[in-house]
Short mmCIF file of C-alpha atoms in Angstrom, two decimals:
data_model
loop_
_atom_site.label_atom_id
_atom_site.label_comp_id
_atom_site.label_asym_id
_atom_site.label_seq_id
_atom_site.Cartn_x
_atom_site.Cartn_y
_atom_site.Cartn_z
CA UNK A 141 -24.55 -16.64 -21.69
CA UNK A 142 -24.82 -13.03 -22.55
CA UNK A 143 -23.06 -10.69 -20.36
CA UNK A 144 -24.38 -7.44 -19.31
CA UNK A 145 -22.79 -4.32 -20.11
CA UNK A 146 -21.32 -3.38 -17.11
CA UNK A 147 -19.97 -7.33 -16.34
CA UNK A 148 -18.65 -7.29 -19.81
CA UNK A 149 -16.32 -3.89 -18.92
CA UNK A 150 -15.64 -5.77 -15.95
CA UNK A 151 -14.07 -8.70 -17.86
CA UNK A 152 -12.36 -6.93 -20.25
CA UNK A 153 -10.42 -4.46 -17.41
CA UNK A 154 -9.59 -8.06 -15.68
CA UNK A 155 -8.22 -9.52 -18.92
CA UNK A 156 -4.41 -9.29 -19.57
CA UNK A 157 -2.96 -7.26 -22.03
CA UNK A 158 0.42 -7.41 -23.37
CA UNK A 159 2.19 -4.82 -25.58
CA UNK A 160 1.40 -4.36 -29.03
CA UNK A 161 2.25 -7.38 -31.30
CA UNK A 162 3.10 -9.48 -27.95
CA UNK A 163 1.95 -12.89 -27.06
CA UNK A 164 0.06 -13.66 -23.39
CA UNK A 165 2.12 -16.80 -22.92
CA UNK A 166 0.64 -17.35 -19.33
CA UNK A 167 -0.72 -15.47 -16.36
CA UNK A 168 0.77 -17.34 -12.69
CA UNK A 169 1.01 -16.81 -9.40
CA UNK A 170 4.83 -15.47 -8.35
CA UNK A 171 6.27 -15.34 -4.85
CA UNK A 172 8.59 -12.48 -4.42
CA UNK A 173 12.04 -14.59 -3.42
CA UNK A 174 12.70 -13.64 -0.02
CA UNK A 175 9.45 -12.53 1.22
CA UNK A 176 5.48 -13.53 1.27
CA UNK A 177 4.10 -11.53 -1.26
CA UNK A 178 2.33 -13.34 -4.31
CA UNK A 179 1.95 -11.24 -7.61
CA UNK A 180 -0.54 -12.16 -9.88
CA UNK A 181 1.88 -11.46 -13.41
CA UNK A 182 0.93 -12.26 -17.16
CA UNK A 183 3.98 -13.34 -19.13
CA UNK A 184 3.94 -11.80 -22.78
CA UNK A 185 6.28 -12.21 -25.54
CA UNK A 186 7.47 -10.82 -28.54
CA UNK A 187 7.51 -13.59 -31.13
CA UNK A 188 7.94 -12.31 -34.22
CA UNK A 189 11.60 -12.51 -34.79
CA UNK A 190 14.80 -14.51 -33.21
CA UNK A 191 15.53 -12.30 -30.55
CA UNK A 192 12.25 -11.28 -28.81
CA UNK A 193 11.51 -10.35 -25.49
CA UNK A 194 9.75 -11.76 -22.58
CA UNK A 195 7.91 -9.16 -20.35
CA UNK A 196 6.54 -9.55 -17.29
CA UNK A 197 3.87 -6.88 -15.93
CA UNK A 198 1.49 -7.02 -12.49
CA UNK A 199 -2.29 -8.41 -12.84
CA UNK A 200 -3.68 -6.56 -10.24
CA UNK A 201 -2.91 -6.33 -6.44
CA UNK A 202 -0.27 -8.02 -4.95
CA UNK A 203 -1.43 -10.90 -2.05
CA UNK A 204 0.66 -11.99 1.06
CA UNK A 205 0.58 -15.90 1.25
CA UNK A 206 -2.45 -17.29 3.22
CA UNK A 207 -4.59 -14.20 1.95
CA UNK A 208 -3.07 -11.98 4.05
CA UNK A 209 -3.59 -8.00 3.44
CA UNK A 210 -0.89 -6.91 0.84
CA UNK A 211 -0.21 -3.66 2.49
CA UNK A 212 3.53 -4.23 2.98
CA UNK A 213 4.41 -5.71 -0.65
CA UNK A 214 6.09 -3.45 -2.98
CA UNK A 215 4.10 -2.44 -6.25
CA UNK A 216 5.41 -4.98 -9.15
CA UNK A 217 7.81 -3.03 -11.45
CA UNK A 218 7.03 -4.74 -14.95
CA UNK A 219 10.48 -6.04 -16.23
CA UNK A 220 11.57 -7.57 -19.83
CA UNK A 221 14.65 -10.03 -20.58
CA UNK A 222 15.65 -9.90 -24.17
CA UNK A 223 16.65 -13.45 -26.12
CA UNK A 224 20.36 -13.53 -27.41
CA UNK A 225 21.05 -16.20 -30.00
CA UNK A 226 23.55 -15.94 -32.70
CA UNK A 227 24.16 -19.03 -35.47
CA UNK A 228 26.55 -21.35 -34.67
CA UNK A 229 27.63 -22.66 -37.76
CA UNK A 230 31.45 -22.70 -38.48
CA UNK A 231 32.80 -20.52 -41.80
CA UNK A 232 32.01 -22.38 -45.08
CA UNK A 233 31.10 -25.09 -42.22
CA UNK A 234 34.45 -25.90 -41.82
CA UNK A 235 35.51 -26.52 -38.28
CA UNK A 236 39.04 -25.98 -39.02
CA UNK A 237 39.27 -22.99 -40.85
CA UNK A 238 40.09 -19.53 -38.89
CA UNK A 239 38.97 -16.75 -41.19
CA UNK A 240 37.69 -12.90 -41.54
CA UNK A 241 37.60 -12.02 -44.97
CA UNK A 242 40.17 -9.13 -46.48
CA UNK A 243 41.98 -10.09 -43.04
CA UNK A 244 43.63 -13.04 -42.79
CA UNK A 245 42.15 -17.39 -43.92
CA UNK A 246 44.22 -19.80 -41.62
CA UNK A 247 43.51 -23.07 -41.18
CA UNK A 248 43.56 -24.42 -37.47
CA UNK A 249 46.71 -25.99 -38.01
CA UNK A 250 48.88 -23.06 -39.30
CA UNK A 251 47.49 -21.16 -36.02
CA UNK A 252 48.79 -23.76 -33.73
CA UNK A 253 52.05 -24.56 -35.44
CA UNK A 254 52.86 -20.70 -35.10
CA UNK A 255 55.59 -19.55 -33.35
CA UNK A 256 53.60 -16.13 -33.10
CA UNK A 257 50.05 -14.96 -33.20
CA UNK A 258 49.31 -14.72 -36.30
CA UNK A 259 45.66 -13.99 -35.86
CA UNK A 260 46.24 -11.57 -33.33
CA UNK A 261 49.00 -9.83 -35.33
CA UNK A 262 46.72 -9.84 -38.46
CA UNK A 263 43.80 -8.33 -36.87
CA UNK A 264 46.01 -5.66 -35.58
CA UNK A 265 47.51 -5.05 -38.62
CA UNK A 266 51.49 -5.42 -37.18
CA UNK A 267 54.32 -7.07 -37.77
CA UNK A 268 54.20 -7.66 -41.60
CA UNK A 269 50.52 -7.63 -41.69
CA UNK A 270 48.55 -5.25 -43.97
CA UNK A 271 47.70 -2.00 -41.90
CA UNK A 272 43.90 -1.68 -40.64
CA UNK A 273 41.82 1.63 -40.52
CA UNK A 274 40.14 0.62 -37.30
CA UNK A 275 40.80 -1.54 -34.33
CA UNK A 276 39.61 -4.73 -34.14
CA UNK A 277 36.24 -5.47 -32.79
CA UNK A 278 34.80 -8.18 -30.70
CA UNK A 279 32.86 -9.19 -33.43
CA UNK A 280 35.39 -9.61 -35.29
CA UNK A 281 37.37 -11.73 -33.09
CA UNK A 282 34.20 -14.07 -32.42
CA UNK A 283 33.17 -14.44 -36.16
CA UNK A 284 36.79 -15.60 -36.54
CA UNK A 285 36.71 -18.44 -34.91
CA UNK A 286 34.46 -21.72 -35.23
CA UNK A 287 32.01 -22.12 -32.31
CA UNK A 288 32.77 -24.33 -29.38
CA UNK A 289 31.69 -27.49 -29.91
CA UNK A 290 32.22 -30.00 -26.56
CA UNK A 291 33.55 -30.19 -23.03
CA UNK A 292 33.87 -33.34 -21.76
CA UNK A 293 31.29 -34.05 -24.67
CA UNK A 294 28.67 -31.51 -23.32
CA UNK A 295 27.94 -29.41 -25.99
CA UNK A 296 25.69 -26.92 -24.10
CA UNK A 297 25.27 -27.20 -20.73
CA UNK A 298 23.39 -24.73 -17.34
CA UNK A 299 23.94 -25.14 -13.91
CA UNK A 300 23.54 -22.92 -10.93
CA UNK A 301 26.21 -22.23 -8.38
CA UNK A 302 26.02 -25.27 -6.05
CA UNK A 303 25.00 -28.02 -8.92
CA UNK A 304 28.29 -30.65 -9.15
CA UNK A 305 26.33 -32.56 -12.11
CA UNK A 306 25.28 -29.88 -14.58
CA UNK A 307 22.21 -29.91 -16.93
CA UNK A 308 24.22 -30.43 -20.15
CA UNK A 309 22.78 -31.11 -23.94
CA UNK A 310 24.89 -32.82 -27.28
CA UNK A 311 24.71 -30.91 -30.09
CA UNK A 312 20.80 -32.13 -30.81
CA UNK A 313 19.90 -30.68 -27.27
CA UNK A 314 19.34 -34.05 -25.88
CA UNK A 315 20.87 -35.82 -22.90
CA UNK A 316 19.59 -39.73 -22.86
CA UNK A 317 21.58 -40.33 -19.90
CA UNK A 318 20.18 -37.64 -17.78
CA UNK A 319 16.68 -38.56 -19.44
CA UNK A 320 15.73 -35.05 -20.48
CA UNK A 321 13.26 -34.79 -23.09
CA UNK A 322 14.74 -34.81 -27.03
CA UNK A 323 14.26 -32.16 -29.28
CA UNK A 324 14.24 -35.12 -32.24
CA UNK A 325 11.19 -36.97 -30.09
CA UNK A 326 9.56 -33.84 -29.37
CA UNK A 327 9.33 -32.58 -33.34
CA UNK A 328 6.57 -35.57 -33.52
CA UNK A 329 4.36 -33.52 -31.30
CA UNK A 330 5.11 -30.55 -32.19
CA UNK A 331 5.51 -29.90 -36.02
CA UNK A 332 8.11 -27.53 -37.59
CA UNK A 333 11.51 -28.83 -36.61
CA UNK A 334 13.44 -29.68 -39.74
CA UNK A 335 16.91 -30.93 -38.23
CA UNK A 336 17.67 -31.83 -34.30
CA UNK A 337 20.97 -30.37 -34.78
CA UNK A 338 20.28 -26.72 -33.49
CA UNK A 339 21.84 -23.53 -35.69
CA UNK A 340 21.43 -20.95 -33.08
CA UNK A 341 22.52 -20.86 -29.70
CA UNK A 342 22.94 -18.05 -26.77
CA UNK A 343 20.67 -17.10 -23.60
CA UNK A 344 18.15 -15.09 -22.13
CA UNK A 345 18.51 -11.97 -20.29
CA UNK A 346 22.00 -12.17 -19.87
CA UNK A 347 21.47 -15.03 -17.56
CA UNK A 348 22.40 -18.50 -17.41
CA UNK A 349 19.21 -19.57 -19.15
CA UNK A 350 20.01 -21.47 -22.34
CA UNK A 351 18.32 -20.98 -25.59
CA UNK A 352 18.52 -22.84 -28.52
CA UNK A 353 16.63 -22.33 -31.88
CA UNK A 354 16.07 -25.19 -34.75
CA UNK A 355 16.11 -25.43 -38.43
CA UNK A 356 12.35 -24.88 -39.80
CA UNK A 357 10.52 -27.03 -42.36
CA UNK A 358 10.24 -24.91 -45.12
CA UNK A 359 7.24 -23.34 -45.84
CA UNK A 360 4.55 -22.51 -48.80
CA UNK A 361 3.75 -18.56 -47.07
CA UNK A 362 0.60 -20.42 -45.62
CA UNK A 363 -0.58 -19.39 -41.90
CA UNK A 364 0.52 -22.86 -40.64
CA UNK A 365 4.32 -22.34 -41.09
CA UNK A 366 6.56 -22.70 -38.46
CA UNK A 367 8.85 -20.07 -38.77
CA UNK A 368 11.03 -20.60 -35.47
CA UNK A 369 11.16 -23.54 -33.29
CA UNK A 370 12.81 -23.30 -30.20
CA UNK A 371 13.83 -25.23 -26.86
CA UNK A 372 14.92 -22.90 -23.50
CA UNK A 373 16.52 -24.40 -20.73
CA UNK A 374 15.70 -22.50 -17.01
CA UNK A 375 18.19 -23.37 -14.19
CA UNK A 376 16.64 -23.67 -10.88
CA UNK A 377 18.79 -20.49 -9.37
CA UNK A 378 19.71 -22.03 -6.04
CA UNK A 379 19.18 -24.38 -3.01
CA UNK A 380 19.50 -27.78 -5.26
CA UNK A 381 21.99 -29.81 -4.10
CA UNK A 382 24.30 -31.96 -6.55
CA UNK A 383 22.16 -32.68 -9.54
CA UNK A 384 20.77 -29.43 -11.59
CA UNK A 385 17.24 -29.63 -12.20
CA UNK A 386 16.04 -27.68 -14.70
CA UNK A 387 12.64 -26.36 -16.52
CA UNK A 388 12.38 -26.69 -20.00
CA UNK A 389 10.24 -25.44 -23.27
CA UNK A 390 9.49 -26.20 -26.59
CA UNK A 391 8.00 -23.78 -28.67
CA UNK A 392 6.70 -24.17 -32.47
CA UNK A 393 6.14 -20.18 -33.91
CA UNK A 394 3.75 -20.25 -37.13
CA UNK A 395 3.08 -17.14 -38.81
CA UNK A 396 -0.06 -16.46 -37.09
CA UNK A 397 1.35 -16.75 -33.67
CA UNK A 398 4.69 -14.21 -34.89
CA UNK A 399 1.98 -11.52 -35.47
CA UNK A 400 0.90 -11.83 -32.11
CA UNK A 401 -2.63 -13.22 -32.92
CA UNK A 402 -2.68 -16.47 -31.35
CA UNK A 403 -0.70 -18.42 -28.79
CA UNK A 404 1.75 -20.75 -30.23
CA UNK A 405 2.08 -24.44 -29.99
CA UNK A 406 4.46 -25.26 -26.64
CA UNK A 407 5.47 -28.07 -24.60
CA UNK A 408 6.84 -27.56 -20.96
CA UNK A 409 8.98 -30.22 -19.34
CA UNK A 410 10.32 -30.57 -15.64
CA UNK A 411 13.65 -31.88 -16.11
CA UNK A 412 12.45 -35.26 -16.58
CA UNK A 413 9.87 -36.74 -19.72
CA UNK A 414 10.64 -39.11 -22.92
CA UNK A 415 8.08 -39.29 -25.24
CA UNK A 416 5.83 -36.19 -25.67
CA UNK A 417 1.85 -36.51 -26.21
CA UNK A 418 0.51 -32.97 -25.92
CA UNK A 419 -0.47 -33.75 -22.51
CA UNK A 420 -3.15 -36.25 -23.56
CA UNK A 421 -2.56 -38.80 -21.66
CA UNK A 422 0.65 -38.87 -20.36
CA UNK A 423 1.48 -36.52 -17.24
CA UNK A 424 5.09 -36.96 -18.23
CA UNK A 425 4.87 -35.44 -21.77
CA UNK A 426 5.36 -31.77 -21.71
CA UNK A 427 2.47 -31.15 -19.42
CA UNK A 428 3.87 -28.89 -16.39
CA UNK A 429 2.46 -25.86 -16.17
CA UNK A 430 3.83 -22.54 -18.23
CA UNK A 431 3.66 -20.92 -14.83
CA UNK A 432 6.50 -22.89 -13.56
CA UNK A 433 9.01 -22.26 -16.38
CA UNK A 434 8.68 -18.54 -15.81
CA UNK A 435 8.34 -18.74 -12.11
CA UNK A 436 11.71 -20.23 -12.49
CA UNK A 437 13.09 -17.81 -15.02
CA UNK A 438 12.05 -14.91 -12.65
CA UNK A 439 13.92 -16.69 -9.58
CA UNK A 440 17.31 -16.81 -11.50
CA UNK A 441 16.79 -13.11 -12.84
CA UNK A 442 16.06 -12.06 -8.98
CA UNK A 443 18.88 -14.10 -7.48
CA UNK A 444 21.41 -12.91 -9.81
CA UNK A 445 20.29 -9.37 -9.39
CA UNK A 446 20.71 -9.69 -5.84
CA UNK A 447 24.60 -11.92 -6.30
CA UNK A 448 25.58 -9.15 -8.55
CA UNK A 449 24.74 -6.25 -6.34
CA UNK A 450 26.74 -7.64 -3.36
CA UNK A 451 29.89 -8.82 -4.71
CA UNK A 452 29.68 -5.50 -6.80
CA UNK A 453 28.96 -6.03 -10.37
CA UNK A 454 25.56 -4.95 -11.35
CA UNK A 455 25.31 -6.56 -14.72
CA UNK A 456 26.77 -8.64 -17.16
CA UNK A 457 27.05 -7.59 -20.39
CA UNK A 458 29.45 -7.62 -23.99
CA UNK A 459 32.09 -4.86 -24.14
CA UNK A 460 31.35 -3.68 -27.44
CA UNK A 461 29.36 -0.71 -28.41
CA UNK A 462 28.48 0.84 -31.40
CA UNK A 463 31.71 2.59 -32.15
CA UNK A 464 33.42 -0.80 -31.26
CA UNK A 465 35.17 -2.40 -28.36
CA UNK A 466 35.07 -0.78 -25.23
CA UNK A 467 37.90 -1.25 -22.59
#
């Protein structure tokens, strides 16, 4: 089929484009919460370190539902979350040991058997502690102490406001009981994964989207490497009753697909599946559509836009800048 000139500017204006080096991860169909207008959006992402970003940007005209004239619909106003992750594993992977170097090296015990805090003193450089130039940073007080690592034996867990039985994971991002689909049986579809346990943990957009990221295989500097493999775990924002259903993906990153050249290898769940199979046979395997996972991403980005506008906070965010903590 050759295509003529003209049809073949045609096709390439229609195509989506993302931003330089970004990934078209899917082009859907988006209802505007609150409203009838469907935008035709192509999800792109950055995917050539950790902590990308997703963007979102219009594919043409916005449509009212039914086909109806788009004439009241707002234009689209592209908008980007940015990943968060930081590593989770405790100093010198010792759960018990409360460190910052040059600072102070307790061990859990000594901080609890205190009469005073001794960590707080330290970092503040009173009470028979060594001085410090500068005040303490959040940072600081973070990297001093081991991650959290269970509630109630949820290790990670996302919920929305009205869910009573949270989405939670253990610490290999599985849930058997709730029958969401393991990172462990998903690495036999999808390559790359070198340990269940996950290293890296935090969320997207400032949102109550979880995102985890795996130990990769290691590599010989071939195209075929996996060098990030990661599961991310979208709340359903509202309206769900008890249980928390969730979307979830799976995403292999090789180095072609972190230069933006081809689409990586991904598996996207709807709460429910066991064992994956690439969609070959079984509907239940990592088959729903892309378009759902970030139709559901955009839904708890819009909702808690709106939440934090009325009861008055307008983001959520760490309170450390550059020059350290703030407030």
């Amino acid at each position: 089929l050759m295509l003529t000139p003209l049809a073949a500017l045609a096709a390439a204006l229609a195509a989506p484009t993302c931003f330089s080096g970004g990934t078209l991860m899917s082009v859907f169909n988006y209802t505007m919460p609150g409203t009838s207008c469907v935008y035709t959006l192509a999800a792109c992402e950055d995917l050539s370190a950790r902590n990308g970003t997703i963007s979102f940007g219009s594919v043409g005209d916005a449509n009212r539902e039914g086909g109806e004239s788009s004439e009241a619909c707002a234009p689209w106003r592209s908008l980007t979350l940015q990943k968060n992750v930081a590593p989770n594993t405790p100093i010198d992977n010792n759960d018990a040991k409360y460190a910052i170097p040059g600072v102070f090296n307790f061990t859990k015990a000594e901080v609890l058997a205190a009469t005073t805090d001794v960590m707080g003193n330290a970092l503040l450089g009173i009470h028979g502690h060594a001085a410090r130039p500068n005040d303490p940073t959040l940072d600081e007080v973070a990297a001093a102490i081991p991650p959290l690592r269970s509630i109630n034996g949820a290790r990670v867990w996302v919920a929305n406001r009205e869910s009573g039985v949270d989405c939670t994971f253990d610490a290999s991002g599985a849930n058997f009981g709730q029958g969401t689909p393991s990172p462990s049986l998903v690495s036999s579809a999808l390559p790359g994964c070198a340990n269940p346990q996950f290293d890296h943990e935090g969320i997207v957009g400032a949102l109550p989207i979880l995102l985890l990221d795996f130990p990769v295989l290691p590599g010989n500097g071939s195209d075929s490497d996996v060098l990030l493999w990661e599961m991310t775990t979208v709340p359903v924002a509202n309206g769900t009753g008890n249980e928390q259903p969730v979307f979830i993906r799976f995403v292999a990153v090789n180095r072609t697909s972190a230069r933006g050249i081809s689409r990586p290898s991904a598996l996207y769940f709807n709460t429910f599946a066991y064992v994956p199979s690439m969609c070959a046979s079984d509907v239940l395997a990592g088959c729903d559509a892309p378009g759902d996972f970030f139709s559901a991403m955009l839904d708890v980005h819009f909702y808690w836009d709106t939440t934090w506008k009325r009861e008055g906070t307008m983001s959520v965010g760490r309170l450390v800048t550059a020059g350290g903590v703030d407030g």
